[in-house]
């Protein structure tokens, strides 16, 4: 069963001017509607996430206040809830 949609690299926020852009387009919400399934999360593109992954340090540990960290924590909660419902 499909638990939901996760949109990775959903937006990029410029570290200099804070402008937000959907570099790869938008579509997570529309895709979720198309498949009548929840949008579980939208993870923003964050260069620090790649750096942390390369060193084996979770971004949520290295930078817990980063938007990508917060999105990942929220996603983990939604996945936990979805998995619990799938087992019932």
Coordinates of N, CA and C in Angstrom, one line a residue:
X1 N 0.8 -1.2 0.0 CA 0.0 0.0 0.0 C 0.9 1.3 0.0
X2 N 0.4 2.3 -0.6 CA 1.0 3.6 -0.7 C 0.7 4.3 0.6
X3 N 1.7 4.7 1.3 CA 1.5 5.5 2.6 C 1.3 6.9 2.3
X4 N 2.0 7.5 1.3 CA 1.9 8.9 1.0 C 3.1 9.3 0.1
X5 N 3.1 10.6 -0.1 CA 4.1 11.2 -1.0 C 5.1 12.0 -0.2
X6 N 6.4 11.9 -0.5 CA 7.4 12.7 0.1 C 8.1 13.5 -1.1
X7 N 8.0 14.8 -1.0 CA 8.6 15.6 -2.0 C 10.0 16.1 -1.6
X8 N 11.0 15.4 -2.1 CA 12.4 15.8 -1.8 C 12.9 17.0 -2.6
X9 N 13.7 17.8 -2.1 CA 14.3 19.0 -2.8 C 13.1 19.9 -3.3
X10 N 12.1 20.1 -2.4 CA 10.9 20.8 -2.8 C 11.2 22.3 -3.1
X11 N 12.0 22.9 -2.3 CA 12.3 24.3 -2.5 C 13.8 24.6 -2.1
X12 N 14.3 25.7 -2.6 CA 15.6 26.1 -2.2 C 15.5 27.5 -1.7
X13 N 16.1 27.8 -0.5 CA 16.1 29.2 0.0 C 17.5 29.7 -0.1
X14 N 17.7 30.8 -0.8 CA 19.0 31.4 -1.0 C 19.5 31.9 0.4
X15 N 20.7 31.5 0.8 CA 21.2 31.8 2.1 C 21.6 33.3 2.2
X16 N 21.7 34.0 1.0 CA 22.0 35.4 1.0 C 20.8 36.3 1.1
X17 N 19.8 36.1 0.2 CA 18.7 37.0 0.2 C 17.4 36.4 0.7
X18 N 17.4 35.1 1.1 CA 16.3 34.4 1.6 C 15.1 34.1 0.6
X19 N 15.4 34.4 -0.7 CA 14.4 34.1 -1.7 C 14.2 32.6 -1.8
X20 N 13.0 32.2 -1.9 CA 12.7 30.8 -2.1 C 12.2 30.4 -3.5
X21 N 12.8 29.4 -4.0 CA 12.5 29.0 -5.4 C 12.3 27.5 -5.4
X22 N 11.3 27.1 -6.2 CA 11.1 25.6 -6.5 C 11.9 25.3 -7.7
X23 N 13.2 25.0 -7.5 CA 14.1 24.8 -8.6 C 13.7 23.7 -9.6
X24 N 13.1 22.6 -9.0 CA 12.8 21.5 -9.8 C 11.3 21.4 -10.1
X25 N 10.6 22.5 -9.9 CA 9.2 22.6 -10.1 C 8.4 22.2 -8.8
X26 N 7.1 22.3 -8.9 CA 6.3 22.0 -7.8 C 5.4 20.8 -8.2
X27 N 5.0 20.0 -7.3 CA 4.2 18.9 -7.8 C 3.8 17.9 -6.7
X28 N 4.4 18.0 -5.5 CA 4.0 17.1 -4.4 C 2.6 17.1 -4.0
X29 N 2.0 18.3 -3.9 CA 0.6 18.4 -3.5 C -0.3 17.9 -4.6
X30 N 0.0 18.2 -5.9 CA -0.8 17.7 -7.0 C -0.7 16.2 -7.1
X31 N 0.5 15.7 -7.0 CA 0.7 14.2 -7.0 C -0.1 13.5 -5.9
X32 N -0.1 14.1 -4.7 CA -0.8 13.5 -3.6 C -2.3 13.5 -3.9
X33 N -2.8 14.6 -4.5 CA -4.2 14.6 -4.8 C -4.5 13.6 -5.9
X34 N -3.7 13.5 -6.9 CA -3.9 12.5 -8.0 C -4.0 11.1 -7.5
X35 N -3.2 10.7 -6.6 CA -3.2 9.4 -6.0 C -4.1 9.3 -4.8
X36 N -4.8 10.3 -4.4 CA -5.6 10.4 -3.2 C -4.9 9.8 -2.0
X37 N -3.7 10.4 -1.8 CA -2.9 9.9 -0.6 C -2.3 11.1 0.0
X38 N -1.9 11.1 1.3 CA -1.4 12.2 2.0 C 0.0 12.7 1.5
X39 N 0.2 14.0 1.5 CA 1.5 14.5 1.3 C 2.2 14.4 2.7
X40 N 3.1 13.5 2.8 CA 3.8 13.3 4.1 C 4.8 14.3 4.5
X41 N 5.4 14.9 3.5 CA 6.4 15.9 3.8 C 7.1 16.5 2.5
X42 N 7.6 17.7 2.7 CA 8.3 18.4 1.7 C 9.7 18.8 2.3
X43 N 10.7 18.1 1.8 CA 12.1 18.3 2.3 C 12.8 19.4 1.4
X44 N 13.1 20.5 2.0 CA 13.8 21.5 1.2 C 15.2 21.1 0.8
X45 N 15.7 21.6 -0.3 CA 17.1 21.4 -0.8 C 18.0 22.2 0.2
X46 N 18.9 21.5 0.8 CA 19.8 22.2 1.8 C 21.2 21.6 1.6
X47 N 22.1 22.4 1.1 CA 23.5 21.9 1.0 C 24.1 21.3 2.2
X48 N 23.7 21.8 3.4 CA 24.2 21.3 4.7 C 23.7 19.9 4.9
X49 N 22.6 19.5 4.3 CA 22.1 18.2 4.5 C 23.0 17.2 3.8
X50 N 23.5 17.6 2.6 CA 24.5 16.7 1.9 C 25.8 16.6 2.6
X51 N 26.3 17.8 3.1 CA 27.5 17.7 3.9 C 27.4 16.8 5.1
X52 N 26.3 16.9 5.8 CA 26.1 16.1 7.0 C 26.0 14.6 6.6
X53 N 25.3 14.3 5.5 CA 25.2 12.9 5.1 C 26.6 12.4 4.7
X54 N 27.4 13.2 4.0 CA 28.8 12.8 3.6 C 29.6 12.4 4.8
X55 N 29.4 13.1 6.0 CA 30.2 12.9 7.2 C 29.6 11.9 8.1
X56 N 28.4 11.5 7.8 CA 27.7 10.5 8.7 C 27.0 11.1 9.9
X57 N 26.8 12.5 9.9 CA 26.2 13.2 11.0 C 24.8 13.6 10.6
X58 N 23.8 13.1 11.3 CA 22.4 13.5 10.9 C 22.2 15.0 11.0
X59 N 21.6 15.6 10.0 CA 21.3 17.0 10.0 C 20.5 17.4 11.2
X60 N 19.6 16.6 11.6 CA 18.8 16.9 12.8 C 19.6 17.0 14.1
X61 N 20.8 16.4 14.1 CA 21.7 16.6 15.2 C 22.6 17.8 15.0
X62 N 23.2 17.9 13.8 CA 24.1 19.0 13.5 C 23.4 20.4 13.5
X63 N 22.2 20.5 13.0 CA 21.5 21.7 12.9 C 20.0 21.5 13.1
X64 N 19.6 21.3 14.3 CA 18.2 20.9 14.6 C 17.2 22.0 14.2
X65 N 17.7 23.3 14.1 CA 16.8 24.4 13.8 C 16.7 24.6 12.3
X66 N 17.5 24.0 11.5 CA 17.4 24.1 10.0 C 16.1 23.7 9.5
X67 N 15.5 24.4 8.5 CA 14.2 24.0 7.9 C 14.2 22.6 7.5
X68 N 15.3 22.1 6.9 CA 15.3 20.7 6.4 C 15.2 19.7 7.6
X69 N 15.9 20.1 8.7 CA 15.8 19.3 9.9 C 14.4 19.2 10.5
X70 N 13.7 20.3 10.5 CA 12.4 20.4 11.0 C 11.4 19.6 10.1
X71 N 11.6 19.7 8.8 CA 10.8 18.9 7.9 C 11.0 17.4 8.1
X72 N 12.3 17.0 8.3 CA 12.6 15.6 8.5 C 11.9 15.1 9.8
X73 N 12.0 15.9 10.8 CA 11.4 15.4 12.1 C 9.9 15.3 11.9
X74 N 9.3 16.3 11.3 CA 7.8 16.2 11.0 C 7.5 15.0 10.2
X75 N 8.3 14.7 9.1 CA 8.1 13.6 8.3 C 8.2 12.3 9.1
X76 N 9.1 12.2 10.0 CA 9.3 11.0 10.8 C 8.0 10.7 11.6
X77 N 7.5 11.8 12.1 CA 6.2 11.6 12.9 C 5.1 11.2 12.0
X78 N 5.0 11.8 10.9 CA 3.9 11.4 9.9 C 4.0 9.9 9.5
X79 N 5.3 9.5 9.2 CA 5.5 8.1 8.8 C 5.2 7.2 9.9
X80 N 5.5 7.5 11.1 CA 5.2 6.7 12.2 C 3.7 6.5 12.4
X81 N 3.0 7.6 12.2 CA 1.5 7.5 12.3 C 1.0 6.7 11.1
X82 N 1.5 6.9 9.9 CA 1.0 6.2 8.8 C 1.3 4.7 8.9
X83 N 2.5 4.3 9.4 CA 2.8 2.9 9.5 C 2.0 2.3 10.6
X84 N 1.7 3.0 11.7 CA 0.8 2.4 12.7 C -0.6 2.2 12.2
X85 N -1.1 3.1 11.4 CA -2.4 2.9 10.8 C -2.4 1.8 9.8
X86 N -1.3 1.5 9.1 CA -1.2 0.5 8.1 C -1.2 -0.9 8.7
X87 N -0.8 -1.0 10.0 CA -0.7 -2.3 10.7 C -2.0 -2.6 11.3
X88 N -2.9 -1.6 11.5 CA -4.1 -1.9 12.2 C -5.1 -2.6 11.4

